[in-house]
XYZ file of C-alpha atoms in Angstrom:
263
model
C 34.716 -7.335 -11.248
C 36.012 -6.000 -14.488
C 40.112 -5.572 -14.459
C 43.108 -6.374 -17.708
C 44.969 -9.393 -18.411
C 46.598 -9.614 -21.077
C 49.455 -8.391 -22.910
C 49.443 -5.191 -25.359
C 51.407 -3.314 -27.641
C 54.030 -0.438 -26.797
C 52.202 2.551 -26.573
C 53.449 6.051 -24.845
C 52.471 9.138 -22.822
C 52.252 10.851 -26.084
C 49.476 7.995 -27.273
C 47.553 7.763 -24.503
C 46.964 11.989 -23.197
C 47.052 14.556 -26.035
C 47.444 18.309 -24.003
C 44.542 20.842 -23.853
C 46.837 23.560 -26.130
C 47.064 20.261 -28.534
C 43.409 19.234 -29.109
C 42.804 23.538 -29.321
C 44.620 23.403 -32.499
C 42.820 20.122 -33.709
C 39.312 21.012 -33.364
C 38.968 21.687 -37.166
C 40.455 18.015 -37.799
C 37.309 16.098 -38.964
C 39.346 12.763 -38.499
C 39.485 13.961 -34.923
C 36.427 13.108 -32.865
C 36.063 14.554 -29.369
C 33.927 12.591 -26.837
C 32.604 14.009 -23.629
C 32.369 11.407 -20.955
C 31.439 12.909 -17.541
C 29.292 11.163 -15.007
C 28.298 12.135 -12.007
C 27.749 8.496 -9.325
C 25.341 10.279 -6.936
C 23.335 11.636 -10.387
C 23.299 9.770 -13.125
C 22.354 12.305 -15.702
C 24.343 15.164 -14.835
C 27.557 14.818 -16.826
C 24.888 15.170 -19.499
C 23.404 18.423 -18.033
C 26.859 19.609 -17.899
C 27.662 18.992 -21.691
C 24.516 20.091 -23.156
C 25.835 23.527 -21.000
C 28.734 23.463 -22.507
C 31.443 21.398 -23.363
C 34.704 20.870 -26.255
C 33.522 22.178 -29.588
C 32.145 19.779 -31.856
C 32.362 17.094 -28.682
C 29.685 13.988 -28.258
C 28.836 13.111 -25.199
C 28.739 8.891 -24.760
C 26.883 7.938 -20.994
C 28.602 5.252 -18.832
C 25.860 3.112 -18.660
C 23.446 3.431 -21.340
C 26.208 3.930 -23.648
C 29.099 1.422 -22.905
C 27.723 -0.503 -20.707
C 25.284 -4.236 -21.572
C 22.010 -3.504 -20.307
C 21.203 -7.549 -20.203
C 24.608 -8.277 -17.343
C 23.387 -8.314 -13.906
C 26.559 -6.731 -12.821
C 25.486 -3.627 -13.490
C 28.324 -1.104 -16.100
C 30.192 -4.423 -17.994
C 31.277 -3.497 -21.321
C 28.724 -2.927 -23.969
C 28.905 -6.447 -26.118
C 30.286 -5.988 -29.081
C 27.213 -5.409 -31.796
C 26.376 -2.862 -29.098
C 29.544 -1.301 -28.996
C 29.551 -0.917 -33.102
C 26.969 0.950 -33.380
C 27.277 3.415 -30.064
C 30.647 3.851 -31.878
C 29.444 4.862 -35.413
C 26.788 6.692 -33.964
C 29.163 8.945 -32.438
C 31.480 9.094 -35.430
C 34.106 6.961 -34.004
C 35.296 4.779 -36.889
C 37.994 2.349 -37.410
C 39.973 5.563 -39.117
C 39.126 7.678 -36.565
C 41.626 9.213 -33.604
C 39.510 9.637 -30.588
C 40.011 12.216 -27.957
C 37.848 11.698 -24.611
C 37.352 13.564 -21.217
C 35.508 13.553 -17.925
C 35.327 16.083 -14.826
C 38.939 14.772 -12.891
C 36.245 13.374 -10.554
C 34.284 10.255 -11.852
C 37.870 9.485 -13.632
C 35.913 7.806 -17.213
C 38.017 9.247 -19.880
C 40.201 5.605 -19.044
C 36.828 4.052 -18.965
C 36.587 5.232 -23.114
C 39.945 4.293 -23.493
C 40.095 0.719 -22.535
C 36.664 0.321 -23.847
C 38.663 0.885 -27.132
C 41.194 -0.791 -26.896
C 39.429 -3.713 -25.620
C 37.481 -3.788 -29.547
C 40.623 -3.446 -30.973
C 41.160 0.752 -31.316
C 43.481 1.971 -29.546
C 43.837 6.032 -31.470
C 42.469 6.817 -27.973
C 43.567 9.932 -25.368
C 42.356 11.146 -22.584
C 42.544 14.660 -22.730
C 44.671 15.837 -19.243
C 43.301 17.839 -16.974
C 39.376 16.934 -18.378
C 37.250 19.481 -19.231
C 38.405 21.544 -15.994
C 41.417 22.544 -17.117
C 40.403 23.457 -20.727
C 37.300 25.772 -19.230
C 40.264 27.473 -16.734
C 42.448 28.476 -19.737
C 39.705 30.067 -21.706
C 39.226 27.825 -24.386
C 36.813 27.786 -26.759
C 33.104 25.922 -25.433
C 30.072 25.514 -27.318
C 26.831 24.817 -25.641
C 23.808 21.949 -26.916
C 24.076 18.514 -28.182
C 26.797 17.861 -30.921
C 27.186 16.166 -34.263
C 29.556 13.577 -35.190
C 31.577 15.045 -37.680
C 31.180 12.349 -40.167
C 29.800 9.324 -40.732
C 31.815 6.500 -39.340
C 32.151 2.537 -40.291
C 33.989 0.540 -36.624
C 34.756 -3.222 -36.914
C 35.215 -4.628 -33.379
C 38.134 -6.290 -33.099
C 37.510 -8.129 -29.542
C 40.495 -8.874 -27.431
C 39.513 -10.558 -24.820
C 43.119 -10.573 -22.977
C 42.238 -7.368 -21.679
C 39.413 -8.439 -19.195
C 39.719 -10.989 -15.999
C 37.155 -13.539 -15.028
C 36.034 -14.854 -11.573
C 38.498 -17.937 -12.908
C 41.590 -15.841 -13.654
C 41.641 -14.381 -10.744
C 41.245 -17.542 -8.290
C 43.805 -19.067 -10.931
C 45.879 -15.873 -10.520
C 45.396 -16.748 -6.885
C 46.404 -19.968 -6.782
C 49.024 -19.744 -8.462
C 51.019 -16.099 -6.921
C 51.660 -15.468 -10.534
C 49.964 -12.036 -10.872
C 49.955 -9.060 -8.558
C 46.153 -7.394 -8.159
C 45.907 -4.182 -7.554
C 42.802 -2.671 -5.711
C 41.873 0.201 -7.680
C 39.427 1.470 -6.073
C 38.759 5.711 -4.915
C 39.504 5.418 -1.005
C 35.888 6.136 -0.254
C 34.727 3.348 -2.181
C 37.377 0.721 -1.056
C 36.385 1.852 2.962
C 33.313 1.738 2.495
C 33.786 -2.236 1.330
C 35.380 -2.928 3.936
C 37.116 -5.712 2.246
C 39.312 -6.587 -0.538
C 40.749 -9.647 -2.654
C 42.836 -11.438 -0.472
C 45.865 -10.264 -1.301
C 45.176 -7.312 -3.337
C 47.660 -4.625 -2.952
C 46.427 -0.823 -2.838
C 46.463 1.688 -6.050
C 44.117 4.125 -6.033
C 43.661 5.349 -9.307
C 43.037 9.064 -8.074
C 45.650 9.682 -6.336
C 47.434 9.198 -10.435
C 46.384 12.778 -11.138
C 47.366 15.707 -9.284
C 44.957 16.929 -6.732
C 42.673 20.635 -7.915
C 44.627 20.196 -11.049
C 43.338 16.818 -12.809
C 46.320 16.172 -15.179
C 48.192 12.770 -15.092
C 51.276 12.942 -12.637
C 54.782 12.816 -14.140
C 55.866 9.253 -15.015
C 58.512 9.114 -12.708
C 55.718 9.942 -9.114
C 53.331 6.904 -11.093
C 56.563 4.710 -11.641
C 57.550 5.162 -7.615
C 53.464 4.547 -6.617
C 53.009 1.439 -8.896
C 56.726 0.161 -7.304
C 55.470 0.992 -3.516
C 52.571 -0.588 -4.363
C 55.093 -4.316 -5.253
C 55.274 -3.816 -8.903
C 57.394 -3.569 -11.691
C 57.028 -3.359 -15.407
C 57.537 -6.980 -15.647
C 55.332 -7.894 -13.482
C 51.796 -9.365 -14.639
C 49.011 -7.448 -13.446
C 45.401 -7.947 -12.340
C 43.643 -4.462 -11.820
C 39.682 -4.428 -10.096
C 37.575 -1.944 -8.119
C 34.203 -1.532 -7.995
C 32.759 -0.871 -11.143
C 35.749 -0.967 -13.662
C 35.812 2.841 -14.109
C 39.049 3.185 -11.785
C 40.635 0.248 -12.747
C 40.386 1.310 -16.435
C 42.008 4.742 -15.171
C 44.319 3.089 -13.548
C 45.466 0.643 -16.581
C 45.704 3.548 -19.048
C 48.087 6.024 -16.541
C 50.031 2.487 -16.103
C 50.458 1.797 -19.636
C 51.989 5.660 -20.230
C 54.953 4.596 -18.262
C 55.230 1.131 -20.581
C 53.099 -1.940 -18.456
C 52.657 -4.059 -21.017
C 51.588 -6.917 -18.930
C 47.843 -5.682 -17.433
């Protein structure tokens, strides 16, 4: 189980989400590194194949399991340890002063996972592309094929922030004390198939945070309403979880855009 359990700095929607039009104007900026993180649960290599067929110009590809996860952890998909993560970021052209833009396919919401991973290691200059690659392509924005190269050499200094992860003991203490709200962010299909949840957890499915068919993040008022209906508020300390750490990371990012900090 991956969640988040700390207090972050105040970030606005503009700090966390970027429009396709805005990104199109930044494509020549060497300080900006675009990252394609498309991934499919039923075919782990599909995202990379789709990247090679067409991607945002200058984008590099990072694979959730091979590049961003810890291969030695018995639980699949856990965040890569510090040194491994550093090497991956540097190979992708991401350094301490890089502005990162991540995008996915709008189905498996992997861009939020990269946002969360970078926040865990101290880099806050990362945004999700609103609407992902689907919106970018539909609008006729430029696309290139093959494999992109990082824009420049980079030095990444991990600054681990353990408060962004909750352990099993953290969750058990929260259940005992009743001092945190647990949000189950799994997709409806995953939630139904599992047939169980952590006691007291409230439903907050991450895919509902984007507009169907469009893939753009819902308006701030809608996200806040959904959070309120789940029994939370901006001052509520939260624990987010899902099945593999992707949906919870997307929910984390969405809640940060509307001022939630106790995550």
